[in-house]
Amino acid sequence: MLADVERVALGAPVALGDGARGRIGAARDVIERAVAEGRTIYGVTTGFGALADTRIDPADASTLQHGIVTSHATAVGPDLSREEARAMLLLRAHVLALGHSGVRADVVERMVEMLNRDLIPAVPEQGSLGASGDLAPLACLALPLIGRGRVLTDAGSEPAADALARAGLAPLLLQAKEGLALVNGTQGMLAIGILALARAEQLLRTADVVAAMSIEALLGTDAPFDELLQRLRPHPGQMASAANLRRLLADSPIRESHRDSPHLVQDAYSLRCTPQVHGASRDTAAHVEGVLGIEVNAVSDNPIVLPDADDVRSGGNFHGMPVAVAMDALALSLVSVASISDRRLYRLLDPKRSNGLPPFLVPASGLNSGFMLIQYTAASLVSEAKSLAHPASVDSIPSSAGQEDHVSMGMIAARHARAVVSNAEVVLALEALAAAQALDLRSPLTPGPATKAAHDAMRARVPFVEHDREFGEDIAAALALVRSGELADSAARAVGELA
């Protein structure tokens, strides 16, 4: 299901199935009976939050539901990317289609139509406490359904009313329970988290390739990655990373050139402990995938409609703590990937540690600074990532007159994880630039098939550095190779699919 979210985020079409229509209808029947019978139901015949004890006349249901959307749409800051907003819209439509929210099928069908016509709400990313879910961002997501708010354009955004009018779509008139159902849930943090996790998994695969390039260029040994050693500490991520490194370093002329020569007894930790560090992050990513896989199909609404029991019950499924803790863990684990990458980069540039490479990887050092400032940038990004890794989920500020007295800060955790992924991608790209340069400087020796393929992918976009030049275009090209997965794919084409 996470892969489905990624596909829709990138533009794939969606459809509402017949089974979903039946579930939606059954839940809606419960709400309409409850209103007709005068039952007291939070957010349907009462106010919201600390106003839950205030009785609302059923005749005011539409006013109440429109009011919660408009009053709760207080999110601020930069808008989510189009991909994140598409994912968020899909995820909220999916929750409503599970048949426990009590909305009409018309509401879900409009969300589906907006996805398919790329009428994507503009959702500011700040303002969520993560319980009752992502209220403020979800309210902003819902505004265009009622003809308010903004939708994204290529140039930024425009009033949703204008976009809907051009599309021939009339604003929806919300009925009982529907406004509340649109704003209650974890789909903001979940949308950011799913897309950040996909990038993180790509990053971890690429990290092994970049590490192999650096290990080879530094005349490191592949002995610590021996399978017999790895079996004695069989963490799945460590085992996978070590297996990748064995394949990536296999049949390397550079490695063979010093296998039987005097050599350091042990490589530095940033080389020989690569599987342990990368592996811990892989295991964390696997855990996060499991959490998000549950959450994507979970009902995070409140109150929840139980059609089989003809009942509507209040609960706490909107609380974002499971996602918040997972996102904090992902951010924290990826700092180590960026940090160890920076340490390998540092060693490539230091002639005291690089086993014979010229200072800062440039032939005429002194006259040229070479890759000196490449590492400065990497160090800065690693330091920033350390600050971003402070767990958001340990904080809580009471709201709604104390009714909502413990919150998850899950969307902050997801945003931090996304930012750490971005920083780590750049750091790995910087290491890859330096590692490709270092492999060239080992000529006439050549790297192994996998690392040579990765090197060649870099050289197809970035020329060897003979003299000082602007690095901006080089960094952008290397970053594109990392983010697209092409750097890892090039190595995999040479030696087979990597773990």
C-alpha positions as a printed Julia matrix, in Angstrom:
499×3 Matrix{Float64}:
   0.0     0.0     0.0
   2.87    2.42    0.67
   4.0     1.95   -2.92
   0.45    2.77   -4.07
   0.61    6.03   -2.13
   3.92    6.88   -3.8
   2.46    6.19   -7.25
  -0.56    8.41   -6.67
   1.67   11.1    -5.19
   3.53   11.11   -8.51
   0.3    11.41  -10.51
  -1.26    7.95  -10.9
  -5.09    7.98  -11.19
  -7.41    6.62   -8.51
 -10.93    5.19   -8.43
 -13.56    4.53   -5.76
 -14.54    0.87   -5.77
 -18.04   -0.52   -5.4
 -17.13   -2.15   -2.11
 -16.08    1.2    -0.73
 -19.39    2.75   -1.76
 -21.22    0.09    0.23
 -19.12    0.68    3.34
 -19.52    4.44    3.07
 -23.3     4.12    2.68
 -23.67    1.83    5.69
 -21.78    4.25    7.94
 -23.74    7.21    6.59
 -27.01    5.47    7.44
 -25.88    5.2    11.07
 -25.19    8.94   11.27
 -28.49    9.91    9.7
 -30.44    7.63   12.07
 -28.55    9.01   15.06
 -29.36   12.59   14.1
 -33.0    11.73   13.46
 -33.26   10.04   16.87
 -31.67   12.99   18.66
 -28.71   11.04   20.04
 -25.85   12.98   21.62
 -22.81   12.44   19.41
 -19.6    14.43   19.67
 -19.1    16.75   16.73
 -22.45   15.83   15.23
 -24.94   17.14   17.77
 -22.32   18.82   20.03
 -19.55   21.36   19.64
 -15.87   20.47   19.3
 -12.94   20.08   21.69
 -13.58   21.9    24.95
 -17.06   22.78   23.61
 -18.09   19.12   23.49
 -20.73   19.72   26.17
 -22.53   22.32   24.07
 -25.62   20.88   22.41
 -26.16   21.75   18.72
 -29.56   21.77   17.03
 -29.62   19.28   14.11
 -30.92   22.12   11.94
 -27.5    23.76   12.35
 -25.56   20.66   11.25
 -24.31   22.14    8.0
 -23.26   25.39    9.68
 -21.41   23.41   12.35
 -19.54   21.28    9.83
 -18.54   24.19    7.61
 -17.47   26.07   10.71
 -15.04   23.4    11.87
 -13.33   23.34    8.48
 -12.99   27.11    8.19
 -12.08   27.79   11.83
  -9.54   24.98   12.02
  -7.72   25.94    8.8
  -5.02   27.86   10.65
  -1.93   26.14    9.21
   0.93   28.45    8.25
   4.33   28.29    6.61
   5.46   26.87    3.27
   3.01   24.68    1.36
   3.55   20.96    1.17
   4.95   19.82   -2.15
   2.44   18.74   -4.78
   3.46   15.11   -4.18
   2.94   15.37   -0.43
  -0.42   17.14   -0.83
  -1.56   14.5    -3.34
  -0.55   11.77   -0.9
  -2.38   13.53    1.91
  -5.57   13.9    -0.15
  -5.43   10.23   -1.17
  -4.84    9.05    2.39
  -7.76   11.05    3.79
 -10.07    9.82    1.02
  -8.93    6.26    1.8
  -9.77    6.61    5.5
 -13.25    7.91    4.66
 -13.71    5.04    2.2
 -13.0     2.47    4.93
 -16.57    3.08    6.08
 -16.19    4.26    9.67
 -16.46    8.04    9.24
 -20.1     8.56    8.29
 -19.66   10.85    5.3
 -21.63   10.66    2.07
 -20.02    9.02   -0.94
 -20.22   12.44   -2.64
 -17.43   13.72   -0.38
 -15.03   10.9    -1.24
 -15.93   11.04   -4.93
 -15.05   14.74   -4.99
 -11.65   14.01   -3.43
 -11.04   11.3    -6.02
 -12.04   13.67   -8.83
  -9.71   16.36   -7.52
  -6.83   13.88   -7.54
  -7.58   12.73  -11.06
  -7.92   16.29  -12.35
  -4.86   17.42  -10.38
  -6.83   20.01   -8.41
  -4.59   19.68   -5.38
  -5.19   21.73   -2.22
  -2.43   24.02   -1.02
  -1.62   22.87    2.52
   0.72   24.92    4.72
   2.95   22.53    6.62
   3.1    24.16   10.08
   0.48   24.27   12.79
  -0.33   20.66   13.64
  -0.02   19.28   17.17
  -0.51   15.72   15.96
  -3.69   15.21   18.06
  -6.53   15.29   17.22
  -4.35   14.33   14.35
  -3.24   17.01   11.91
  -6.24   19.29   12.44
  -5.0    22.56   10.92
  -3.36   21.07    7.81
  -6.28   18.7     7.22
  -8.7    21.6     7.46
  -6.67   23.43    4.81
  -6.82   20.25    2.71
 -10.61   20.26    3.07
 -11.21   23.94    2.26
 -11.27   23.52   -1.56
 -14.05   20.94   -1.24
 -16.32   23.73   -0.01
 -14.98   26.29   -2.49
 -12.55   27.96   -0.11
  -8.8    27.94    0.39
  -6.25   27.51   -2.37
  -5.13   24.92   -4.9
  -1.62   24.47   -6.2
  -0.52   25.8    -9.58
   2.78   25.65  -11.45
   3.46   29.21  -10.3
   2.35   28.68   -6.69
  -1.36   28.67   -5.86
  -4.69   30.28   -6.71
  -8.1    30.58   -5.02
  -9.85   27.22   -5.07
 -13.13   28.87   -6.08
 -11.57   29.99   -9.37
 -10.09   26.56  -10.13
 -13.34   24.75   -9.29
 -15.35   27.12  -11.48
 -13.07   26.46  -14.47
 -13.45   22.74  -13.84
 -17.22   23.0   -13.64
 -17.35   21.77  -10.04
 -19.74   23.28   -7.51
 -18.59   23.54   -3.87
 -19.91   20.81   -1.61
 -22.45   21.6     1.1
 -21.27   19.58    4.07
 -23.79   17.7     6.18
 -23.71   16.16    9.66
 -20.33   14.72   10.72
 -18.61   15.51    7.38
 -16.53   18.51    8.39
 -15.25   16.71   11.46
 -14.45   13.62    9.4
 -12.37   15.71    7.01
 -10.13   17.25    9.68
  -9.56   14.44   12.17
  -6.61   12.11   11.5
  -2.9    11.59   10.93
  -2.77   11.98    7.17
  -0.49   15.03    7.17
   2.34   13.4     9.08
   1.63   10.14    7.25
   1.89   11.68    3.78
   5.2    13.36    4.58
   6.43   10.24    6.35
   5.66    7.8     3.54
   7.44    9.89    0.94
  10.36   10.59    3.27
  10.68    6.86    3.99
  10.79    6.05    0.27
  13.64    8.5    -0.14
  15.37    7.09    2.93
  15.23    3.54    1.56
  16.71    4.75   -1.72
  19.35    6.61    0.26
  20.35    3.54    2.27
  20.78    1.47   -0.87
  22.91    4.23   -2.4
  24.93    4.67    0.79
  26.45    1.2     0.42
  27.52    1.99   -3.14
  29.12    5.32   -2.18
  30.83    3.71    0.81
  32.27    0.99   -1.43
  33.71    3.65   -3.76
  35.39    5.38   -0.83
  36.65    2.18    0.8
  38.2     1.13   -2.48
  39.75    4.55   -3.14
  41.21    4.64    0.39
  42.84    1.22   -0.12
  40.57   -0.23    2.51
  40.04   -3.93    3.03
  36.91   -5.94    2.48
  37.93   -8.45    5.19
  35.58   -7.04    7.9
  32.59   -7.71    5.64
  33.27  -11.45    5.55
  30.07  -13.44    5.87
  31.42  -15.6     8.69
  31.99  -12.5    10.8
  28.61  -11.03    9.96
  26.74  -14.21   10.9
  28.02  -13.84   14.46
  25.96  -10.66   14.82
  23.01  -11.28   12.51
  21.08   -8.03   12.58
  19.19   -8.06    9.26
  20.27   -4.61    8.16
  23.91   -5.23    9.0
  23.87   -8.53    7.12
  22.31   -6.89    4.06
  24.74   -3.98    4.02
  27.75   -6.28    4.42
  26.5    -8.52    1.62
  26.16   -5.46   -0.59
  29.69   -4.35    0.21
  31.14   -7.76   -0.59
  29.5    -7.7    -4.01
  30.34   -4.08   -4.65
  34.03   -4.59   -3.87
  34.4    -7.94   -5.63
  36.95   -8.33   -8.45
  38.56   -4.97   -7.77
  42.05   -4.48   -9.26
  42.6    -1.68   -6.75
  41.78   -4.03   -3.89
  43.96   -6.81   -5.27
  46.9    -4.44   -5.66
  47.4    -4.22   -1.9
  45.91   -7.47   -0.64
  49.32   -9.03    0.06
  51.29   -5.85    0.73
  52.04   -4.25    4.11
  48.82   -2.66    5.23
  47.11   -1.24    8.27
  46.06   -3.97   10.66
  42.59   -2.47   10.79
  40.83    0.23    8.82
  39.24    3.19   10.57
  35.73    2.71   11.93
  34.17    4.79    9.15
  35.3     2.08    6.71
  35.15   -1.24    8.52
  32.03   -0.45   10.58
  29.99    0.68    7.61
  27.62   -2.36    7.73
  26.97   -1.84   11.42
  26.06    1.84   10.95
  24.16    1.52    7.68
  22.54   -1.65    8.97
  21.12    0.01   12.07
  19.46    2.61    9.87
  18.14   -0.12    7.56
  16.57   -1.91   10.51
  15.0     1.33   11.72
  13.61    2.02    8.24
  12.11   -1.48    8.2
  10.41   -0.8    11.53
   9.1     2.54   10.27
   7.74    0.85    7.16
   5.78   -1.52    9.38
   4.33    1.32   11.44
   3.31    3.33    8.39
   1.92    0.22    6.72
  -0.47   -0.22    9.65
  -1.34    3.46    9.85
  -2.15    3.83    6.16
  -5.05    1.36    6.53
  -6.08    2.47   10.01
  -9.19    4.43   10.95
  -7.85    7.57   12.61
 -11.16    9.42   12.76
 -13.2    10.47   15.8
 -15.91    9.7    16.64
 -15.86    6.38   14.81
 -18.94    4.86   13.22
 -19.51    1.15   13.84
 -22.16    0.14   11.27
 -22.52   -3.45   12.52
 -23.32   -2.16   16.01
 -25.39    0.78   14.73
 -23.28    2.92   17.03
 -20.93    5.93   17.04
 -18.15    5.86   19.63
 -15.51    8.36   20.65
 -11.92    7.21   21.05
  -8.33    8.29   20.6
  -7.35    6.77   17.25
  -6.48   10.21   15.92
  -3.47   10.5    18.24
  -0.31   10.58   16.16
   2.16    9.08   18.63
   2.86    5.84   16.7
   3.81    7.82   13.6
   5.58   10.53   15.59
   7.9     8.09   17.38
   8.63    6.26   14.12
   9.48    9.49   12.31
  11.75   10.59   15.14
  13.51    7.22   14.96
  13.97    7.51   11.2
  15.47   10.99   11.5
  17.81    9.93   14.28
  19.04    6.85   12.45
  19.81    8.72    9.25
  22.04   11.22   11.04
  24.54    8.39   11.52
  24.47    7.59    7.8
  25.28   11.22    6.99
  27.87   11.43    9.75
  29.83    8.33    8.72
  29.68    9.51    5.1
  31.27   12.81    6.13
  34.02   10.93    7.98
  34.88    8.9     4.89
  34.87   12.09    2.83
  37.22   13.71    5.33
  39.66   10.8     5.07
  39.67   11.02    1.27
  40.87   14.63    1.5
  43.53   14.24    4.22
  46.89   12.96    2.87
  47.75   11.62    6.35
  44.75    9.31    6.2
  44.14    8.63    2.51
  47.0     6.19    1.8
  48.71    8.25   -0.87
  46.05   10.48   -2.39
  47.0    14.13   -2.98
  45.77   16.75   -0.5
  42.11   17.62   -1.13
  42.08   15.34   -4.18
  43.5    17.83   -6.65
  46.78   17.29   -8.58
  48.23   20.75   -7.89
  47.12   21.3    -4.29
  48.17   24.56   -2.73
  47.55   26.46   -5.91
  44.18   24.68   -5.88
  41.9    24.09   -2.87
  40.26   21.15   -4.58
  37.53   19.46   -2.54
  38.32   21.28    0.72
  35.02   23.17    0.91
  33.03   20.15   -0.26
  33.74   18.66    3.14
  32.93   21.94    4.92
  29.47   21.79    3.4
  29.05   18.16    4.37
  30.08   18.92    7.96
  27.57   21.78    8.13
  24.73   19.59    6.89
  25.6    16.81    9.35
  25.61   19.3    12.22
  22.24   20.65   11.13
  20.87   17.12   10.9
  21.95   16.48   14.48
  19.83   19.42   15.6
  16.89   18.21   13.54
  17.14   14.78   15.17
  15.96   16.11   18.52
  12.78   14.05   19.0
   9.63   16.07   18.47
   7.48   13.36   20.07
   8.9    13.97   23.56
   7.21   17.38   23.64
   3.58   18.13   24.4
   1.77   21.45   24.89
  -1.84   21.32   26.15
  -4.53   22.91   23.97
  -8.32   23.41   23.73
  -8.69   24.58   27.34
  -6.95   21.44   28.58
  -9.23   19.0    26.79
  -6.4    18.06   24.45
  -3.75   17.89   27.13
  -1.27   15.48   25.51
  -0.3    15.71   21.86
   2.24   13.95   19.63
   3.86   16.68   17.51
   3.9    14.01   14.8
   3.88   16.35   11.83
   6.92   18.15   13.23
   8.63   14.76   13.57
   7.77   13.92    9.96
   9.01   17.28    8.7
  12.26   16.83   10.6
  12.71   13.35    9.17
  12.16   14.72    5.68
  14.78   17.43    6.31
  17.31   14.92    7.64
  16.78   12.77    4.54
  17.45   15.82    2.37
  20.65   16.64    4.22
  21.87   13.05    4.12
  21.24   12.87    0.37
  23.47   15.9    -0.17
  26.22   14.57    2.1
  26.27   11.25    0.22
  26.36   13.13   -3.08
  29.38   15.1    -1.86
  31.13   11.91   -0.79
  30.35   10.35   -4.16
  31.92   13.32   -5.96
  35.09   12.94   -3.92
  35.17    9.14   -4.19
  34.91    9.29   -8.0
  37.8    11.78   -8.07
  39.85    9.56   -5.76
  39.25    6.47   -7.9
  40.57    8.4   -10.91
  43.66    9.33   -8.92
  44.41    5.62   -8.36
  45.02    5.2   -12.11
  46.38    3.12  -13.78
  44.66    0.8   -11.3
  40.94    0.46  -11.98
  38.03   -0.14   -9.62
  35.89   -3.25   -9.6
  32.91   -3.7   -11.92
  30.3    -2.27   -9.55
  32.21    0.76   -8.34
  33.48    1.43  -11.85
  29.88    1.51  -13.08
  28.97    4.01  -10.35
  32.1     6.01  -11.16
  31.21    6.05  -14.85
  27.67    7.24  -14.06
  29.22   10.14  -12.19
  31.7    10.9   -14.97
  28.88   10.99  -17.53
  27.69   14.12  -15.73
  30.67   15.49  -13.82
  34.18   15.78  -15.32
  37.39   15.11  -13.42
  38.62   18.12  -11.44
  42.0    19.27  -12.78
  41.89   22.79  -11.34
  39.63   24.78   -9.04
  36.21   25.52  -10.49
  32.69   26.28   -9.35
  31.21   23.16   -7.81
  27.53   24.15   -7.9
  26.69   22.27  -11.09
  28.77   19.27  -10.02
  26.93   19.05   -6.69
  23.54   19.34   -8.39
  24.43   16.57  -10.84
  25.71   14.26   -8.1
  22.63   14.93   -5.98
  20.37   14.04   -8.9
  22.2    10.71   -9.26
  21.7     9.97   -5.56
  18.04   11.02   -5.35
  16.99    9.27   -8.54
  18.68    6.04   -7.51
  20.72    6.01  -10.71
  24.03    5.79   -8.85
  22.91    2.62   -7.08
  21.17    1.28  -10.18
  24.35    1.62  -12.24
  26.25   -0.53   -9.74
  23.41   -3.04   -9.57
  23.43   -3.44  -13.34
  27.05   -4.51  -13.1
  26.73   -7.09  -10.3
  23.03   -7.81   -9.85
  20.31   -6.35   -7.64
  21.44   -5.01   -4.27
  19.64   -5.54   -0.98
